[in-house]
Amino acid sequence: MLETKGRPNRLGLWGWLGGGRWGMERYLYTLHRLTGLGLLAYFLLHIVVTSARAFSPERWKAAMDSVSGLPFEVGEYLVFLAFAFHAANGIRLGIIELGFGVGKPIEPVYPYRTSVDVQRPLAIGALVVAAAIAILGTLSMWGE
Amino acid sequence: MMKDQKLWTWHLAAGAVIALFLGLHMLTMHVDGLIPIRALNVASDQRAIDWVNVVARGKSTFFALTYVVLLGAALFHGLYGLRNILFELNPSAGLKKVVGAVLLLAGLGLFAFGTWAAVAGHMLARTF
């Protein structure tokens, strides 16, 4: 169990990042948050940069030139990968939230069984979908 | 239904909207090299971010509307998600109010600015 040092619910960053032995889904949760924060940071900048198209072609070209080059291309690629994972995993979370794919409630009788085992195919399916989207984007962005 | 339940439901609904429109956006901007769709990028020999394609999409009222819907959905989904993450750090009630107010104002401000940019970009594109 994580050490709370006498302050319940104050696990800090380790509370987010440390999945312990809670299984694959716990790490998908961490990755969902990290990719979400990354996508949000990119999106806020994206709003500002792409607003240049409201002014003139010259302003648009200047804005696009200011975010060109290999570091930005790599950054944009990482954003695409984050999108692929966050979207596929988000759909999985939505399906589970609506009560699908979690199995039927059972009595808590030893040896205990967990609903996570029933959900595992969904998690694997989400990762396969994310990988397929990532491959499409990789081929499109770097395949030339 | 309690306020947070309503907001959470909107968070999920916004996610579904984003999945649809961001999917279209990604298809247009990042997968066009592999799957070129002329309706999305009229000049298929040029990049999606080149002005000729930006203007072609910008002329479309459909695209202008999707930008605004996507902007609103993504801002709500992202900022509400950030609010939840920050609240899980268990701040004091006063700090929660401040964080909520700052994120709300930031979201409204960015939505107003982004909507203006989408509409102004649409009007400018129609002059070309």
PDB file of N, CA, C and O in Angstrom, chain A residues 8-10 12 16 29 33 37 40 43-44 46-48 51 53-57 60 64 76 80 83 97 136 139-141, chain B residues 8 12 22 26 30-34 49 51 54 67 71 74-75 78 82 85 88 90 110 113 116-118 120-121 124 128:
ATOM      1  N   PRO A   8      -4.437  11.149   4.412  1.00  0.00           N
ATOM      2  CA  PRO A   8      -5.210  10.354   3.448  1.00  0.00           C
ATOM      3  C   PRO A   8      -5.533  11.177   2.201  1.00  0.00           C
ATOM      4  O   PRO A   8      -5.770  12.382   2.293  1.00  0.00           O
ATOM      5  N   ASN A   9      -5.549  10.514   1.063  1.00  0.00           N
ATOM      6  CA  ASN A   9      -5.849  11.153  -0.233  1.00  0.00           C
ATOM      7  C   ASN A   9      -4.791  12.156  -0.657  1.00  0.00           C
ATOM      8  O   ASN A   9      -5.035  13.000  -1.498  1.00  0.00           O
ATOM      9  N   ARG A  10      -3.632  12.111  -0.055  1.00  0.00           N
ATOM     10  CA  ARG A  10      -2.564  13.022  -0.465  1.00  0.00           C
ATOM     11  C   ARG A  10      -1.358  12.198  -0.920  1.00  0.00           C
ATOM     12  O   ARG A  10      -0.293  12.262  -0.323  1.00  0.00           O
ATOM     13  N   GLY A  12      -0.046  12.524  -3.843  1.00  0.00           N
ATOM     14  CA  GLY A  12       0.789  13.330  -4.725  1.00  0.00           C
ATOM     15  C   GLY A  12       0.977  12.691  -6.090  1.00  0.00           C
ATOM     16  O   GLY A  12       0.151  11.904  -6.550  1.00  0.00           O
ATOM     17  N   TRP A  16      -0.616   9.272  -8.876  1.00  0.00           N
ATOM     18  CA  TRP A  16      -1.013   9.203 -10.289  1.00  0.00           C
ATOM     19  C   TRP A  16      -0.201   8.141 -11.018  1.00  0.00           C
ATOM     20  O   TRP A  16      -0.733   7.315 -11.743  1.00  0.00           O
ATOM     21  N   TYR A  29      -4.507   3.986 -17.297  1.00  0.00           N
ATOM     22  CA  TYR A  29      -5.068   5.171 -16.632  1.00  0.00           C
ATOM     23  C   TYR A  29      -4.003   6.273 -16.529  1.00  0.00           C
ATOM     24  O   TYR A  29      -4.241   7.430 -16.853  1.00  0.00           O
ATOM     25  N   ARG A  33      -3.925   9.942 -18.605  1.00  0.00           N
ATOM     26  CA  ARG A  33      -3.778  11.265 -17.995  1.00  0.00           C
ATOM     27  C   ARG A  33      -2.603  12.017 -18.605  1.00  0.00           C
ATOM     28  O   ARG A  33      -2.713  13.206 -18.923  1.00  0.00           O
ATOM     29  N   LEU A  37      -2.923  15.477 -20.693  1.00  0.00           N
ATOM     30  CA  LEU A  37      -2.267  16.739 -20.336  1.00  0.00           C
ATOM     31  C   LEU A  37      -1.420  17.256 -21.503  1.00  0.00           C
ATOM     32  O   LEU A  37      -1.397  18.460 -21.785  1.00  0.00           O
ATOM     33  N   LEU A  40      -3.732  18.627 -24.165  1.00  0.00           N
ATOM     34  CA  LEU A  40      -4.314  19.920 -23.752  1.00  0.00           C
ATOM     35  C   LEU A  40      -3.299  21.042 -23.949  1.00  0.00           C
ATOM     36  O   LEU A  40      -3.646  22.113 -24.483  1.00  0.00           O
ATOM     37  N   PHE A  43      -3.037  21.721 -27.585  1.00  0.00           N
ATOM     38  CA  PHE A  43      -4.271  22.299 -28.112  1.00  0.00           C
ATOM     39  C   PHE A  43      -4.366  23.801 -27.813  1.00  0.00           C
ATOM     40  O   PHE A  43      -4.771  24.596 -28.681  1.00  0.00           O
ATOM     41  N   LEU A  44      -3.965  24.191 -26.606  1.00  0.00           N
ATOM     42  CA  LEU A  44      -4.037  25.613 -26.246  1.00  0.00           C
ATOM     43  C   LEU A  44      -3.110  26.436 -27.150  1.00  0.00           C
ATOM     44  O   LEU A  44      -3.472  27.520 -27.613  1.00  0.00           O
ATOM     45  N   HIS A  46      -2.155  25.448 -30.135  1.00  0.00           N
ATOM     46  CA  HIS A  46      -2.694  25.246 -31.483  1.00  0.00           C
ATOM     47  C   HIS A  46      -3.763  26.310 -31.795  1.00  0.00           C
ATOM     48  O   HIS A  46      -3.819  26.827 -32.916  1.00  0.00           O
ATOM     49  N   ILE A  47      -4.593  26.634 -30.800  1.00  0.00           N
ATOM     50  CA  ILE A  47      -5.635  27.647 -31.000  1.00  0.00           C
ATOM     51  C   ILE A  47      -4.988  28.974 -31.388  1.00  0.00           C
ATOM     52  O   ILE A  47      -5.424  29.654 -32.324  1.00  0.00           O
ATOM     53  N   VAL A  48      -3.940  29.328 -30.665  1.00  0.00           N
ATOM     54  CA  VAL A  48      -3.277  30.622 -30.899  1.00  0.00           C
ATOM     55  C   VAL A  48      -2.576  30.628 -32.266  1.00  0.00           C
ATOM     56  O   VAL A  48      -2.750  31.559 -33.060  1.00  0.00           O
ATOM     57  N   SER A  51      -4.847  30.633 -35.385  1.00  0.00           N
ATOM     58  CA  SER A  51      -5.688  31.831 -35.560  1.00  0.00           C
ATOM     59  C   SER A  51      -5.099  32.759 -36.608  1.00  0.00           C
ATOM     60  O   SER A  51      -5.791  33.672 -37.086  1.00  0.00           O
ATOM     61  N   ARG A  53      -4.677  32.314 -39.610  1.00  0.00           N
ATOM     62  CA  ARG A  53      -5.391  32.230 -40.894  1.00  0.00           C
ATOM     63  C   ARG A  53      -6.529  33.240 -40.970  1.00  0.00           C
ATOM     64  O   ARG A  53      -7.093  33.472 -42.036  1.00  0.00           O
ATOM     65  N   ALA A  54      -6.871  33.853 -39.846  1.00  0.00           N
ATOM     66  CA  ALA A  54      -7.934  34.869 -39.848  1.00  0.00           C
ATOM     67  C   ALA A  54      -7.427  36.217 -40.353  1.00  0.00           C
ATOM     68  O   ALA A  54      -8.233  37.117 -40.601  1.00  0.00           O
ATOM     69  N   PHE A  55      -6.101  36.367 -40.504  1.00  0.00           N
ATOM     70  CA  PHE A  55      -5.538  37.679 -40.839  1.00  0.00           C
ATOM     71  C   PHE A  55      -5.168  37.801 -42.320  1.00  0.00           C
ATOM     72  O   PHE A  55      -5.727  38.625 -43.040  1.00  0.00           O
ATOM     73  N   SER A  56      -4.228  36.981 -42.791  1.00  0.00           N
ATOM     74  CA  SER A  56      -3.776  37.082 -44.190  1.00  0.00           C
ATOM     75  C   SER A  56      -2.942  35.853 -44.540  1.00  0.00           C
ATOM     76  O   SER A  56      -2.454  35.157 -43.639  1.00  0.00           O
ATOM     77  N   PRO A  57      -2.732  35.614 -45.841  1.00  0.00           N
ATOM     78  CA  PRO A  57      -1.875  34.483 -46.236  1.00  0.00           C
ATOM     79  C   PRO A  57      -0.459  34.638 -45.694  1.00  0.00           C
ATOM     80  O   PRO A  57       0.179  33.651 -45.327  1.00  0.00           O
ATOM     81  N   TRP A  60      -0.346  33.684 -42.102  1.00  0.00           N
ATOM     82  CA  TRP A  60      -0.484  32.223 -42.004  1.00  0.00           C
ATOM     83  C   TRP A  60       0.853  31.538 -42.299  1.00  0.00           C
ATOM     84  O   TRP A  60       1.292  30.657 -41.554  1.00  0.00           O
ATOM     85  N   MET A  64       3.123  29.256 -39.842  1.00  0.00           N
ATOM     86  CA  MET A  64       3.510  27.877 -40.151  1.00  0.00           C
ATOM     87  C   MET A  64       5.031  27.731 -40.197  1.00  0.00           C
ATOM     88  O   MET A  64       5.579  26.712 -39.747  1.00  0.00           O
ATOM     89  N   GLU A  76       4.991  17.115 -33.287  1.00  0.00           N
ATOM     90  CA  GLU A  76       3.665  16.897 -33.874  1.00  0.00           C
ATOM     91  C   GLU A  76       3.372  15.395 -33.977  1.00  0.00           C
ATOM     92  O   GLU A  76       2.234  14.952 -33.744  1.00  0.00           O
ATOM     93  N   PHE A  80       0.403  13.206 -32.315  1.00  0.00           N
ATOM     94  CA  PHE A  80      -0.450  12.263 -33.045  1.00  0.00           C
ATOM     95  C   PHE A  80      -0.524  10.916 -32.307  1.00  0.00           C
ATOM     96  O   PHE A  80      -1.603  10.323 -32.179  1.00  0.00           O
ATOM     97  N   PHE A  83      -2.708  11.304 -29.400  1.00  0.00           N
ATOM     98  CA  PHE A  83      -4.107  11.310 -29.856  1.00  0.00           C
ATOM     99  C   PHE A  83      -4.601   9.884 -30.094  1.00  0.00           C
ATOM    100  O   PHE A  83      -5.697   9.509 -29.660  1.00  0.00           O
ATOM    101  N   GLU A  97     -17.835   2.785 -18.869  1.00  0.00           N
ATOM    102  CA  GLU A  97     -18.679   3.711 -18.091  1.00  0.00           C
ATOM    103  C   GLU A  97     -20.156   3.405 -18.292  1.00  0.00           C
ATOM    104  O   GLU A  97     -20.966   3.531 -17.373  1.00  0.00           O
ATOM    105  N   LEU A 136      -0.955   4.094 -39.259  1.00  0.00           N
ATOM    106  CA  LEU A 136      -1.463   4.911 -40.380  1.00  0.00           C
ATOM    107  C   LEU A 136      -0.803   6.288 -40.381  1.00  0.00           C
ATOM    108  O   LEU A 136      -0.346   6.781 -41.408  1.00  0.00           O
ATOM    109  N   LEU A 139       2.993   6.098 -41.285  1.00  0.00           N
ATOM    110  CA  LEU A 139       3.214   5.913 -42.722  1.00  0.00           C
ATOM    111  C   LEU A 139       2.924   7.208 -43.481  1.00  0.00           C
ATOM    112  O   LEU A 139       3.632   7.561 -44.420  1.00  0.00           O
ATOM    113  N   SER A 140       1.868   7.918 -43.042  1.00  0.00           N
ATOM    114  CA  SER A 140       1.483   9.141 -43.739  1.00  0.00           C
ATOM    115  C   SER A 140       2.483  10.269 -43.489  1.00  0.00           C
ATOM    116  O   SER A 140       2.823  11.021 -44.398  1.00  0.00           O
ATOM    117  N   MET A 141       2.962  10.375 -42.249  1.00  0.00           N
ATOM    118  CA  MET A 141       3.831  11.501 -41.905  1.00  0.00           C
ATOM    119  C   MET A 141       5.302  11.267 -42.240  1.00  0.00           C
ATOM    120  O   MET A 141       6.033  12.184 -42.539  1.00  0.00           O
TER     121      MET A 141
ATOM    122  N   TRP B   8     -19.738  15.542 -15.477  1.00  0.00           N
ATOM    123  CA  TRP B   8     -19.071  14.320 -15.930  1.00  0.00           C
ATOM    124  C   TRP B   8     -19.764  13.768 -17.186  1.00  0.00           C
ATOM    125  O   TRP B   8     -19.122  13.304 -18.119  1.00  0.00           O
ATOM    126  N   LEU B  12     -18.116  13.206 -20.930  1.00  0.00           N
ATOM    127  CA  LEU B  12     -18.182  12.016 -21.793  1.00  0.00           C
ATOM    128  C   LEU B  12     -18.775  12.366 -23.160  1.00  0.00           C
ATOM    129  O   LEU B  12     -18.278  11.924 -24.206  1.00  0.00           O
ATOM    130  N   LEU B  22     -12.414  15.355 -34.242  1.00  0.00           N
ATOM    131  CA  LEU B  22     -10.951  15.312 -34.261  1.00  0.00           C
ATOM    132  C   LEU B  22     -10.488  14.197 -35.188  1.00  0.00           C
ATOM    133  O   LEU B  22      -9.439  14.297 -35.814  1.00  0.00           O
ATOM    134  N   MET B  26      -7.901  14.892 -38.018  1.00  0.00           N
ATOM    135  CA  MET B  26      -6.660  14.129 -38.181  1.00  0.00           C
ATOM    136  C   MET B  26      -6.594  13.500 -39.572  1.00  0.00           C
ATOM    137  O   MET B  26      -5.529  13.428 -40.180  1.00  0.00           O
ATOM    138  N   HIS B  30      -3.331  14.865 -41.062  1.00  0.00           N
ATOM    139  CA  HIS B  30      -2.184  13.992 -40.795  1.00  0.00           C
ATOM    140  C   HIS B  30      -2.198  12.665 -41.529  1.00  0.00           C
ATOM    141  O   HIS B  30      -1.198  11.969 -41.513  1.00  0.00           O
ATOM    142  N   VAL B  31      -3.332  12.289 -42.107  1.00  0.00           N
ATOM    143  CA  VAL B  31      -3.346  11.012 -42.815  1.00  0.00           C
ATOM    144  C   VAL B  31      -3.580  11.254 -44.305  1.00  0.00           C
ATOM    145  O   VAL B  31      -3.723  10.328 -45.073  1.00  0.00           O
ATOM    146  N   ASP B  32      -3.582  12.540 -44.709  1.00  0.00           N
ATOM    147  CA  ASP B  32      -3.856  12.861 -46.113  1.00  0.00           C
ATOM    148  C   ASP B  32      -2.760  12.334 -47.026  1.00  0.00           C
ATOM    149  O   ASP B  32      -3.000  12.092 -48.208  1.00  0.00           O
ATOM    150  N   GLY B  33      -1.538  12.137 -46.486  1.00  0.00           N
ATOM    151  CA  GLY B  33      -0.454  11.600 -47.305  1.00  0.00           C
ATOM    152  C   GLY B  33      -0.742  10.176 -47.735  1.00  0.00           C
ATOM    153  O   GLY B  33      -0.326   9.738 -48.807  1.00  0.00           O
ATOM    154  N   LEU B  34      -1.481   9.464 -46.915  1.00  0.00           N
ATOM    155  CA  LEU B  34      -1.773   8.057 -47.189  1.00  0.00           C
ATOM    156  C   LEU B  34      -3.159   7.895 -47.815  1.00  0.00           C
ATOM    157  O   LEU B  34      -3.359   7.085 -48.713  1.00  0.00           O
ATOM    158  N   ILE B  49      -1.515  22.029 -44.934  1.00  0.00           N
ATOM    159  CA  ILE B  49      -1.391  23.350 -44.295  1.00  0.00           C
ATOM    160  C   ILE B  49      -1.036  24.443 -45.300  1.00  0.00           C
ATOM    161  O   ILE B  49      -0.908  25.602 -44.903  1.00  0.00           O
ATOM    162  N   TRP B  51      -1.598  27.270 -48.066  1.00  0.00           N
ATOM    163  CA  TRP B  51      -2.687  28.263 -48.091  1.00  0.00           C
ATOM    164  C   TRP B  51      -3.828  27.863 -49.021  1.00  0.00           C
ATOM    165  O   TRP B  51      -5.004  28.063 -48.697  1.00  0.00           O
ATOM    166  N   VAL B  54      -5.925  25.521 -47.173  1.00  0.00           N
ATOM    167  CA  VAL B  54      -6.517  26.205 -46.007  1.00  0.00           C
ATOM    168  C   VAL B  54      -7.702  27.053 -46.468  1.00  0.00           C
ATOM    169  O   VAL B  54      -8.772  27.055 -45.837  1.00  0.00           O
ATOM    170  N   TYR B  67     -15.133  23.486 -36.722  1.00  0.00           N
ATOM    171  CA  TYR B  67     -14.046  24.058 -35.915  1.00  0.00           C
ATOM    172  C   TYR B  67     -14.595  24.584 -34.586  1.00  0.00           C
ATOM    173  O   TYR B  67     -14.009  24.376 -33.529  1.00  0.00           O
ATOM    174  N   LEU B  71     -13.793  23.063 -31.067  1.00  0.00           N
ATOM    175  CA  LEU B  71     -13.154  23.976 -30.108  1.00  0.00           C
ATOM    176  C   LEU B  71     -13.856  23.928 -28.756  1.00  0.00           C
ATOM    177  O   LEU B  71     -13.213  23.756 -27.705  1.00  0.00           O
ATOM    178  N   ALA B  74     -13.554  20.347 -27.131  1.00  0.00           N
ATOM    179  CA  ALA B  74     -12.189  20.032 -26.678  1.00  0.00           C
ATOM    180  C   ALA B  74     -11.786  20.895 -25.488  1.00  0.00           C
ATOM    181  O   ALA B  74     -11.120  20.409 -24.560  1.00  0.00           O
ATOM    182  N   LEU B  75     -12.176  22.171 -25.508  1.00  0.00           N
ATOM    183  CA  LEU B  75     -11.848  23.034 -24.367  1.00  0.00           C
ATOM    184  C   LEU B  75     -12.527  22.525 -23.099  1.00  0.00           C
ATOM    185  O   LEU B  75     -11.908  22.435 -22.040  1.00  0.00           O
ATOM    186  N   GLY B  78     -10.953  19.051 -22.087  1.00  0.00           N
ATOM    187  CA  GLY B  78      -9.583  19.186 -21.598  1.00  0.00           C
ATOM    188  C   GLY B  78      -9.504  19.917 -20.269  1.00  0.00           C
ATOM    189  O   GLY B  78      -8.828  19.465 -19.329  1.00  0.00           O
ATOM    190  N   LEU B  82      -8.531  18.517 -16.614  1.00  0.00           N
ATOM    191  CA  LEU B  82      -7.444  19.113 -15.821  1.00  0.00           C
ATOM    192  C   LEU B  82      -7.948  19.474 -14.419  1.00  0.00           C
ATOM    193  O   LEU B  82      -7.256  19.248 -13.421  1.00  0.00           O
ATOM    194  N   ILE B  85      -8.100  16.387 -12.294  1.00  0.00           N
ATOM    195  CA  ILE B  85      -6.765  15.946 -11.884  1.00  0.00           C
ATOM    196  C   ILE B  85      -6.265  16.824 -10.727  1.00  0.00           C
ATOM    197  O   ILE B  85      -5.742  16.328  -9.725  1.00  0.00           O
ATOM    198  N   GLU B  88      -7.995  16.149  -7.445  1.00  0.00           N
ATOM    199  CA  GLU B  88      -7.589  14.906  -6.787  1.00  0.00           C
ATOM    200  C   GLU B  88      -6.376  15.102  -5.896  1.00  0.00           C
ATOM    201  O   GLU B  88      -6.052  14.244  -5.077  1.00  0.00           O
ATOM    202  N   ASN B  90      -6.397  17.135  -3.732  1.00  0.00           N
ATOM    203  CA  ASN B  90      -7.055  17.477  -2.470  1.00  0.00           C
ATOM    204  C   ASN B  90      -6.735  18.885  -1.964  1.00  0.00           C
ATOM    205  O   ASN B  90      -6.310  19.060  -0.818  1.00  0.00           O
ATOM    206  N   LEU B 110     -10.697  31.537 -24.362  1.00  0.00           N
ATOM    207  CA  LEU B 110     -10.150  30.823 -25.528  1.00  0.00           C
ATOM    208  C   LEU B 110     -11.258  30.449 -26.511  1.00  0.00           C
ATOM    209  O   LEU B 110     -11.048  30.465 -27.727  1.00  0.00           O
ATOM    210  N   PHE B 113     -12.056  33.655 -28.420  1.00  0.00           N
ATOM    211  CA  PHE B 113     -10.981  33.961 -29.365  1.00  0.00           C
ATOM    212  C   PHE B 113     -10.986  32.971 -30.536  1.00  0.00           C
ATOM    213  O   PHE B 113     -10.909  33.371 -31.712  1.00  0.00           O
ATOM    214  N   TRP B 116     -13.947  33.539 -32.840  1.00  0.00           N
ATOM    215  CA  TRP B 116     -13.697  34.709 -33.686  1.00  0.00           C
ATOM    216  C   TRP B 116     -12.751  34.328 -34.839  1.00  0.00           C
ATOM    217  O   TRP B 116     -12.994  34.677 -36.001  1.00  0.00           O
ATOM    218  N   ALA B 117     -11.654  33.595 -34.509  1.00  0.00           N
ATOM    219  CA  ALA B 117     -10.676  33.215 -35.535  1.00  0.00           C
ATOM    220  C   ALA B 117     -11.319  32.329 -36.604  1.00  0.00           C
ATOM    221  O   ALA B 117     -11.049  32.485 -37.800  1.00  0.00           O
ATOM    222  N   ALA B 118     -12.185  31.404 -36.181  1.00  0.00           N
ATOM    223  CA  ALA B 118     -12.841  30.505 -37.150  1.00  0.00           C
ATOM    224  C   ALA B 118     -13.767  31.293 -38.074  1.00  0.00           C
ATOM    225  O   ALA B 118     -13.774  31.075 -39.297  1.00  0.00           O
ATOM    226  N   ALA B 120     -13.710  34.662 -38.649  1.00  0.00           N
ATOM    227  CA  ALA B 120     -12.924  35.615 -39.437  1.00  0.00           C
ATOM    228  C   ALA B 120     -12.161  34.886 -40.551  1.00  0.00           C
ATOM    229  O   ALA B 120     -12.054  35.393 -41.683  1.00  0.00           O
ATOM    230  N   GLY B 121     -11.642  33.697 -40.249  1.00  0.00           N
ATOM    231  CA  GLY B 121     -10.934  32.907 -41.256  1.00  0.00           C
ATOM    232  C   GLY B 121     -11.876  32.485 -42.376  1.00  0.00           C
ATOM    233  O   GLY B 121     -11.504  32.486 -43.553  1.00  0.00           O
ATOM    234  N   LEU B 124     -12.566  35.591 -44.495  1.00  0.00           N
ATOM    235  CA  LEU B 124     -11.391  35.924 -45.314  1.00  0.00           C
ATOM    236  C   LEU B 124     -11.256  34.941 -46.481  1.00  0.00           C
ATOM    237  O   LEU B 124     -11.001  35.350 -47.626  1.00  0.00           O
ATOM    238  N   PHE B 128     -11.182  34.944 -51.456  1.00  0.00           N
ATOM    239  CA  PHE B 128     -10.174  34.451 -52.405  1.00  0.00           C
ATOM    240  C   PHE B 128     -10.824  33.663 -53.534  1.00  0.00           C
ATOM    241  O   PHE B 128     -11.842  33.034 -53.354  1.00  0.00           O
TER     242      PHE B 128
END
